[in-house]
C-alpha cells in the first residue's frame, strides 16, 4: 500500500510535508486550506486543492491525512477523518490533553484506521548522539542529562500566541523535548517531576519552562526552553561516572570528555584560586581531561514516513505509538500542575 496523503492545513508544516514526504515515496494526493493565499500556493505547486475538509475527505484517492492545523482542531479533524476511513497522522501535540487523545484513539480504533503523531524530532541527530552515548554506556552510568533550547527571537507568531488555539511553548517544543527524553530511556519511569512555567514576553501563553524529572534509572533530566535568553547554552549536556558529553547546537558540534591518567594520579592538595582556597574545584591541570569526538549517527526525518508505509503494509510496528504520545501529554499535564502548585508531582510508581 502506498501512502496517498491529504494535507489538511497548508501553512509552514503543511508545505514541509508536501515538499519532503515524496522522498519516502509518498504521493501528495490533495491539500486543503481555508485561506485563499495558501490555496493559491498549493495550486502553484501543482497540487489538487480543496477549500473544505469534507471535500478532501470525500476524495477516494486520499487514504491517509496529516493534520497540520492549529492544535485545538486536532480532535475534531481526527475523528472526522477516521469516520471517513482515512488513516490519521497528527502534527504535535496530537491533542490538547490526554482526554482528547483517548477520544481520538477510540474513534480510529472503531473505524479500523491507523493513528499516529508526527514526532519527527525522534530523528534529530543531536538527540540521537546523546541516546547513543546512553545506550552504549559511553559515559558509564549517566546521572544527569540537560536538554536546553534557547532563542533570542523573542515573540512568537500567528495562532501560537493564543491560549484557546493551543499556543505556547509547552505545546510547541515542549512536546518534542519531553518525548526525546522518554524515547531516549524507554524503560525508565518518571518517578517525580517539578516544573516552573513562565510568561516572560507573552500575556496568554508560556514562553519559558524548566522541567526536572527524576527517573527510575538514576538519571535526573533537566529540560529548559526560553524564547528570550540571548546567550545560548549547550543544546545537550550529559554527565556520567566515566565522562561528560556536550552537544553545543543542532549542528552537532561538541565533544566527549573523559578523565586523563594525570588527573587520576594527582594527590589531594589545597589550591589558591581567584575564589580563594579549594581542593575539589581547583583548575584541572593540562592533560587531566582528555577530549574525544562525538559518536557518529546517521538519521533522516523522512524515515517517519517510511515507517508509516511499513505499518500500513504489515511489515513494521509503528515507531511512534499512541501509548507513548499519551505518556508525553500526561507529563505535560503534570508539569502544569507542578507549576501551578509550586511543588513536585509524583508521576509513575517505582
PDB file of C-alpha atoms in Angstrom, residues 121-335:
ATOM      1  CA  UNK A 121      12.352  15.072  16.353  1.00  0.00           C
ATOM      2  CA  UNK A 122      12.969  11.476  17.328  1.00  0.00           C
ATOM      3  CA  UNK A 123      15.149  11.587  14.222  1.00  0.00           C
ATOM      4  CA  UNK A 124      17.149  14.665  15.294  1.00  0.00           C
ATOM      5  CA  UNK A 125      20.857  13.957  15.066  1.00  0.00           C
ATOM      6  CA  UNK A 126      21.768  15.922  18.206  1.00  0.00           C
ATOM      7  CA  UNK A 127      19.372  13.875  20.358  1.00  0.00           C
ATOM      8  CA  UNK A 128      20.421  10.567  18.793  1.00  0.00           C
ATOM      9  CA  UNK A 129      24.055  11.308  19.660  1.00  0.00           C
ATOM     10  CA  UNK A 130      23.087  11.551  23.336  1.00  0.00           C
ATOM     11  CA  UNK A 131      20.896   8.456  23.041  1.00  0.00           C
ATOM     12  CA  UNK A 132      23.814   6.501  21.563  1.00  0.00           C
ATOM     13  CA  UNK A 133      26.027   7.562  24.456  1.00  0.00           C
ATOM     14  CA  UNK A 134      23.311   6.392  26.856  1.00  0.00           C
ATOM     15  CA  UNK A 135      22.645   3.083  25.065  1.00  0.00           C
ATOM     16  CA  UNK A 136      26.329   2.194  24.676  1.00  0.00           C
ATOM     17  CA  UNK A 137      27.327   3.452  28.137  1.00  0.00           C
ATOM     18  CA  UNK A 138      29.984   5.726  26.654  1.00  0.00           C
ATOM     19  CA  UNK A 139      29.833   7.849  29.812  1.00  0.00           C
ATOM     20  CA  UNK A 140      29.446   4.950  32.237  1.00  0.00           C
ATOM     21  CA  UNK A 141      26.418   5.374  34.470  1.00  0.00           C
ATOM     22  CA  UNK A 142      24.736   8.605  33.416  1.00  0.00           C
ATOM     23  CA  UNK A 143      23.317  10.569  36.351  1.00  0.00           C
ATOM     24  CA  UNK A 144      22.208  13.783  34.650  1.00  0.00           C
ATOM     25  CA  UNK A 145      21.019  14.871  31.206  1.00  0.00           C
ATOM     26  CA  UNK A 146      20.318  18.514  30.375  1.00  0.00           C
ATOM     27  CA  UNK A 147      18.258  19.374  27.292  1.00  0.00           C
ATOM     28  CA  UNK A 148      18.238  23.124  26.691  1.00  0.00           C
ATOM     29  CA  UNK A 149      16.762  25.163  23.878  1.00  0.00           C
ATOM     30  CA  UNK A 150      17.271  28.919  23.991  1.00  0.00           C
ATOM     31  CA  UNK A 151      16.423  31.593  21.444  1.00  0.00           C
ATOM     32  CA  UNK A 152      16.802  35.334  21.167  1.00  0.00           C
ATOM     33  CA  UNK A 153      13.904  35.618  18.719  1.00  0.00           C
ATOM     34  CA  UNK A 154      11.555  36.718  21.485  1.00  0.00           C
ATOM     35  CA  UNK A 155       7.940  36.905  20.450  1.00  0.00           C
ATOM     36  CA  UNK A 156       6.006  34.022  18.948  1.00  0.00           C
ATOM     37  CA  UNK A 157       3.685  34.450  15.977  1.00  0.00           C
ATOM     38  CA  UNK A 158       0.278  33.742  14.475  1.00  0.00           C
ATOM     39  CA  UNK A 159      -2.061  31.448  16.445  1.00  0.00           C
ATOM     40  CA  UNK A 160       0.784  30.293  18.724  1.00  0.00           C
ATOM     41  CA  UNK A 161       0.262  33.370  20.932  1.00  0.00           C
ATOM     42  CA  UNK A 162      -3.333  32.451  21.820  1.00  0.00           C
ATOM     43  CA  UNK A 163      -4.231  30.040  24.606  1.00  0.00           C
ATOM     44  CA  UNK A 164      -7.537  28.939  23.061  1.00  0.00           C
ATOM     45  CA  UNK A 165      -5.757  27.644  19.963  1.00  0.00           C
ATOM     46  CA  UNK A 166      -3.225  25.612  21.943  1.00  0.00           C
ATOM     47  CA  UNK A 167      -0.437  28.154  21.729  1.00  0.00           C
ATOM     48  CA  UNK A 168       2.650  28.455  23.899  1.00  0.00           C
ATOM     49  CA  UNK A 169       5.951  26.658  24.076  1.00  0.00           C
ATOM     50  CA  UNK A 170       4.856  23.690  26.198  1.00  0.00           C
ATOM     51  CA  UNK A 171       2.528  22.710  23.349  1.00  0.00           C
ATOM     52  CA  UNK A 172       5.112  23.632  20.710  1.00  0.00           C
ATOM     53  CA  UNK A 173       8.643  22.475  21.542  1.00  0.00           C
ATOM     54  CA  UNK A 174       7.821  21.104  24.977  1.00  0.00           C
ATOM     55  CA  UNK A 175       6.186  18.078  23.356  1.00  0.00           C
ATOM     56  CA  UNK A 176       9.384  17.330  21.453  1.00  0.00           C
ATOM     57  CA  UNK A 177      11.779  17.836  24.342  1.00  0.00           C
ATOM     58  CA  UNK A 178       9.779  15.639  26.714  1.00  0.00           C
ATOM     59  CA  UNK A 179       9.291  12.975  24.036  1.00  0.00           C
ATOM     60  CA  UNK A 180      13.032  12.909  23.299  1.00  0.00           C
ATOM     61  CA  UNK A 181      13.905  12.198  26.939  1.00  0.00           C
ATOM     62  CA  UNK A 182      11.291   9.446  27.259  1.00  0.00           C
ATOM     63  CA  UNK A 183      12.326   7.942  23.908  1.00  0.00           C
ATOM     64  CA  UNK A 184      15.977   8.028  24.944  1.00  0.00           C
ATOM     65  CA  UNK A 185      15.270   5.967  28.074  1.00  0.00           C
ATOM     66  CA  UNK A 186      12.198   3.861  27.186  1.00  0.00           C
ATOM     67  CA  UNK A 187      12.454   1.512  30.155  1.00  0.00           C
ATOM     68  CA  UNK A 188      12.837   4.256  32.755  1.00  0.00           C
ATOM     69  CA  UNK A 189       9.822   5.535  34.675  1.00  0.00           C
ATOM     70  CA  UNK A 190       9.310   9.178  35.624  1.00  0.00           C
ATOM     71  CA  UNK A 191       9.187   8.956  39.399  1.00  0.00           C
ATOM     72  CA  UNK A 192       8.537  12.640  40.007  1.00  0.00           C
ATOM     73  CA  UNK A 193       8.768  15.981  38.274  1.00  0.00           C
ATOM     74  CA  UNK A 194       8.956  19.630  39.141  1.00  0.00           C
ATOM     75  CA  UNK A 195       8.189  22.422  36.688  1.00  0.00           C
ATOM     76  CA  UNK A 196       8.478  26.173  36.510  1.00  0.00           C
ATOM     77  CA  UNK A 197       6.487  27.765  33.665  1.00  0.00           C
ATOM     78  CA  UNK A 198       6.608  31.491  32.927  1.00  0.00           C
ATOM     79  CA  UNK A 199       5.128  34.148  30.671  1.00  0.00           C
ATOM     80  CA  UNK A 200       8.135  36.389  30.030  1.00  0.00           C
ATOM     81  CA  UNK A 201       7.080  38.334  26.938  1.00  0.00           C
ATOM     82  CA  UNK A 202       3.628  36.895  26.227  1.00  0.00           C
ATOM     83  CA  UNK A 203       0.471  37.600  28.202  1.00  0.00           C
ATOM     84  CA  UNK A 204      -1.568  34.485  27.363  1.00  0.00           C
ATOM     85  CA  UNK A 205       0.901  31.679  26.728  1.00  0.00           C
ATOM     86  CA  UNK A 206       4.114  30.341  28.188  1.00  0.00           C
ATOM     87  CA  UNK A 207       7.460  31.220  26.618  1.00  0.00           C
ATOM     88  CA  UNK A 208       9.766  29.775  29.301  1.00  0.00           C
ATOM     89  CA  UNK A 209       9.719  26.500  31.156  1.00  0.00           C
ATOM     90  CA  UNK A 210      12.036  24.292  33.161  1.00  0.00           C
ATOM     91  CA  UNK A 211      11.061  20.716  33.924  1.00  0.00           C
ATOM     92  CA  UNK A 212      13.109  18.470  36.207  1.00  0.00           C
ATOM     93  CA  UNK A 213      12.291  14.759  36.023  1.00  0.00           C
ATOM     94  CA  UNK A 214      13.679  12.170  38.415  1.00  0.00           C
ATOM     95  CA  UNK A 215      13.877   8.870  36.523  1.00  0.00           C
ATOM     96  CA  UNK A 216      13.849   5.335  37.909  1.00  0.00           C
ATOM     97  CA  UNK A 217      17.227   4.566  36.265  1.00  0.00           C
ATOM     98  CA  UNK A 218      19.010   7.143  38.425  1.00  0.00           C
ATOM     99  CA  UNK A 219      19.044   9.895  35.786  1.00  0.00           C
ATOM    100  CA  UNK A 220      17.788  13.362  36.584  1.00  0.00           C
ATOM    101  CA  UNK A 221      16.611  15.005  33.360  1.00  0.00           C
ATOM    102  CA  UNK A 222      16.573  18.795  33.106  1.00  0.00           C
ATOM    103  CA  UNK A 223      14.544  20.334  30.276  1.00  0.00           C
ATOM    104  CA  UNK A 224      14.703  24.090  29.782  1.00  0.00           C
ATOM    105  CA  UNK A 225      13.328  26.273  26.996  1.00  0.00           C
ATOM    106  CA  UNK A 226      13.221  30.019  26.554  1.00  0.00           C
ATOM    107  CA  UNK A 227      12.330  32.239  23.617  1.00  0.00           C
ATOM    108  CA  UNK A 228      14.262  35.097  25.201  1.00  0.00           C
ATOM    109  CA  UNK A 229      17.628  34.030  26.577  1.00  0.00           C
ATOM    110  CA  UNK A 230      20.156  35.844  24.441  1.00  0.00           C
ATOM    111  CA  UNK A 231      23.286  33.824  25.192  1.00  0.00           C
ATOM    112  CA  UNK A 232      22.599  30.271  24.113  1.00  0.00           C
ATOM    113  CA  UNK A 233      23.584  27.360  26.326  1.00  0.00           C
ATOM    114  CA  UNK A 234      24.729  23.946  25.024  1.00  0.00           C
ATOM    115  CA  UNK A 235      21.842  22.044  23.457  1.00  0.00           C
ATOM    116  CA  UNK A 236      22.745  18.915  25.469  1.00  0.00           C
ATOM    117  CA  UNK A 237      24.914  18.075  28.448  1.00  0.00           C
ATOM    118  CA  UNK A 238      25.134  14.528  29.789  1.00  0.00           C
ATOM    119  CA  UNK A 239      27.214  13.551  32.810  1.00  0.00           C
ATOM    120  CA  UNK A 240      28.210  10.036  33.830  1.00  0.00           C
ATOM    121  CA  UNK A 241      30.672   8.452  36.229  1.00  0.00           C
ATOM    122  CA  UNK A 242      33.081   7.827  33.306  1.00  0.00           C
ATOM    123  CA  UNK A 243      32.793  11.089  31.390  1.00  0.00           C
ATOM    124  CA  UNK A 244      30.810  14.074  30.126  1.00  0.00           C
ATOM    125  CA  UNK A 245      29.234  14.753  26.737  1.00  0.00           C
ATOM    126  CA  UNK A 246      28.406  18.184  25.314  1.00  0.00           C
ATOM    127  CA  UNK A 247      26.420  18.869  22.130  1.00  0.00           C
ATOM    128  CA  UNK A 248      26.511  22.608  21.558  1.00  0.00           C
ATOM    129  CA  UNK A 249      23.840  23.066  18.904  1.00  0.00           C
ATOM    130  CA  UNK A 250      21.612  21.471  16.259  1.00  0.00           C
ATOM    131  CA  UNK A 251      24.764  21.458  14.134  1.00  0.00           C
ATOM    132  CA  UNK A 252      26.112  18.728  16.440  1.00  0.00           C
ATOM    133  CA  UNK A 253      29.363  20.495  17.271  1.00  0.00           C
ATOM    134  CA  UNK A 254      30.635  19.243  20.587  1.00  0.00           C
ATOM    135  CA  UNK A 255      32.831  16.713  22.330  1.00  0.00           C
ATOM    136  CA  UNK A 256      33.084  13.848  24.782  1.00  0.00           C
ATOM    137  CA  UNK A 257      35.349  14.283  27.803  1.00  0.00           C
ATOM    138  CA  UNK A 258      36.977  11.649  29.998  1.00  0.00           C
ATOM    139  CA  UNK A 259      39.368  11.837  32.927  1.00  0.00           C
ATOM    140  CA  UNK A 260      43.019  11.543  31.916  1.00  0.00           C
ATOM    141  CA  UNK A 261      45.524   9.418  33.800  1.00  0.00           C
ATOM    142  CA  UNK A 262      47.287  12.530  35.054  1.00  0.00           C
ATOM    143  CA  UNK A 263      44.216  13.671  36.965  1.00  0.00           C
ATOM    144  CA  UNK A 264      43.728  10.219  38.488  1.00  0.00           C
ATOM    145  CA  UNK A 265      47.230  10.324  39.974  1.00  0.00           C
ATOM    146  CA  UNK A 266      47.062  13.815  41.484  1.00  0.00           C
ATOM    147  CA  UNK A 267      47.487  13.890  45.268  1.00  0.00           C
ATOM    148  CA  UNK A 268      44.861  15.795  47.287  1.00  0.00           C
ATOM    149  CA  UNK A 269      46.024  19.340  47.906  1.00  0.00           C
ATOM    150  CA  UNK A 270      44.671  22.821  48.546  1.00  0.00           C
ATOM    151  CA  UNK A 271      44.978  25.218  45.607  1.00  0.00           C
ATOM    152  CA  UNK A 272      44.676  29.002  45.726  1.00  0.00           C
ATOM    153  CA  UNK A 273      42.191  30.312  43.126  1.00  0.00           C
ATOM    154  CA  UNK A 274      40.514  33.635  42.384  1.00  0.00           C
ATOM    155  CA  UNK A 275      37.733  32.452  44.690  1.00  0.00           C
ATOM    156  CA  UNK A 276      40.149  31.530  47.468  1.00  0.00           C
ATOM    157  CA  UNK A 277      41.500  28.158  48.631  1.00  0.00           C
ATOM    158  CA  UNK A 278      39.855  24.994  47.316  1.00  0.00           C
ATOM    159  CA  UNK A 279      40.730  21.377  46.726  1.00  0.00           C
ATOM    160  CA  UNK A 280      37.796  19.887  44.836  1.00  0.00           C
ATOM    161  CA  UNK A 281      37.288  22.796  42.431  1.00  0.00           C
ATOM    162  CA  UNK A 282      40.868  23.713  41.665  1.00  0.00           C
ATOM    163  CA  UNK A 283      41.692  24.188  37.947  1.00  0.00           C
ATOM    164  CA  UNK A 284      42.355  20.894  36.188  1.00  0.00           C
ATOM    165  CA  UNK A 285      45.993  20.667  35.116  1.00  0.00           C
ATOM    166  CA  UNK A 286      46.897  20.134  31.452  1.00  0.00           C
ATOM    167  CA  UNK A 287      46.393  16.501  30.464  1.00  0.00           C
ATOM    168  CA  UNK A 288      43.934  15.914  33.270  1.00  0.00           C
ATOM    169  CA  UNK A 289      40.970  15.713  30.920  1.00  0.00           C
ATOM    170  CA  UNK A 290      41.018  14.054  27.510  1.00  0.00           C
ATOM    171  CA  UNK A 291      38.719  15.159  24.698  1.00  0.00           C
ATOM    172  CA  UNK A 292      37.161  12.816  22.115  1.00  0.00           C
ATOM    173  CA  UNK A 293      34.849  13.393  19.136  1.00  0.00           C
ATOM    174  CA  UNK A 294      31.125  12.832  19.469  1.00  0.00           C
ATOM    175  CA  UNK A 295      29.834   9.397  18.408  1.00  0.00           C
ATOM    176  CA  UNK A 296      28.621   9.180  14.813  1.00  0.00           C
ATOM    177  CA  UNK A 297      24.945   8.634  13.992  1.00  0.00           C
ATOM    178  CA  UNK A 298      23.014   8.579  10.732  1.00  0.00           C
ATOM    179  CA  UNK A 299      19.427   9.714  10.559  1.00  0.00           C
ATOM    180  CA  UNK A 300      16.760  11.018   8.204  1.00  0.00           C
ATOM    181  CA  UNK A 301      13.490  12.705   9.232  1.00  0.00           C
ATOM    182  CA  UNK A 302      11.753  11.024   6.284  1.00  0.00           C
ATOM    183  CA  UNK A 303      12.193   7.659   7.991  1.00  0.00           C
ATOM    184  CA  UNK A 304       8.951   8.591   9.769  1.00  0.00           C
ATOM    185  CA  UNK A 305       7.026   8.143   6.516  1.00  0.00           C
ATOM    186  CA  UNK A 306       8.966   5.015   5.619  1.00  0.00           C
ATOM    187  CA  UNK A 307       7.864   3.573   8.957  1.00  0.00           C
ATOM    188  CA  UNK A 308       4.214   4.521   8.397  1.00  0.00           C
ATOM    189  CA  UNK A 309       4.357   2.837   4.993  1.00  0.00           C
ATOM    190  CA  UNK A 310       5.744  -0.295   6.644  1.00  0.00           C
ATOM    191  CA  UNK A 311       2.968  -0.238   9.246  1.00  0.00           C
ATOM    192  CA  UNK A 312       0.256   0.080   6.594  1.00  0.00           C
ATOM    193  CA  UNK A 313       1.799  -2.830   4.682  1.00  0.00           C
ATOM    194  CA  UNK A 314       2.096  -5.009   7.777  1.00  0.00           C
ATOM    195  CA  UNK A 315       5.895  -5.218   7.721  1.00  0.00           C
ATOM    196  CA  UNK A 316       6.751  -2.928  10.658  1.00  0.00           C
ATOM    197  CA  UNK A 317       5.479  -1.774  14.027  1.00  0.00           C
ATOM    198  CA  UNK A 318       4.813   1.906  14.497  1.00  0.00           C
ATOM    199  CA  UNK A 319       7.844   3.731  15.841  1.00  0.00           C
ATOM    200  CA  UNK A 320       5.568   6.316  17.432  1.00  0.00           C
ATOM    201  CA  UNK A 321       2.920   4.535  19.466  1.00  0.00           C
ATOM    202  CA  UNK A 322      -0.161   6.299  20.811  1.00  0.00           C
ATOM    203  CA  UNK A 323       0.674   4.973  24.282  1.00  0.00           C
ATOM    204  CA  UNK A 324       3.943   6.948  24.071  1.00  0.00           C
ATOM    205  CA  UNK A 325       2.141  10.051  22.820  1.00  0.00           C
ATOM    206  CA  UNK A 326      -0.288   9.702  25.723  1.00  0.00           C
ATOM    207  CA  UNK A 327       2.578   9.498  28.220  1.00  0.00           C
ATOM    208  CA  UNK A 328       4.067  12.742  26.908  1.00  0.00           C
ATOM    209  CA  UNK A 329       0.732  14.520  27.261  1.00  0.00           C
ATOM    210  CA  UNK A 330       0.431  13.159  30.806  1.00  0.00           C
ATOM    211  CA  UNK A 331       3.869  14.573  31.648  1.00  0.00           C
ATOM    212  CA  UNK A 332       2.786  17.935  30.211  1.00  0.00           C
ATOM    213  CA  UNK A 333      -0.329  17.916  32.401  1.00  0.00           C
ATOM    214  CA  UNK A 334       1.767  17.036  35.449  1.00  0.00           C
ATOM    215  CA  UNK A 335       4.192  19.852  34.602  1.00  0.00           C
TER     216      UNK A 335
END
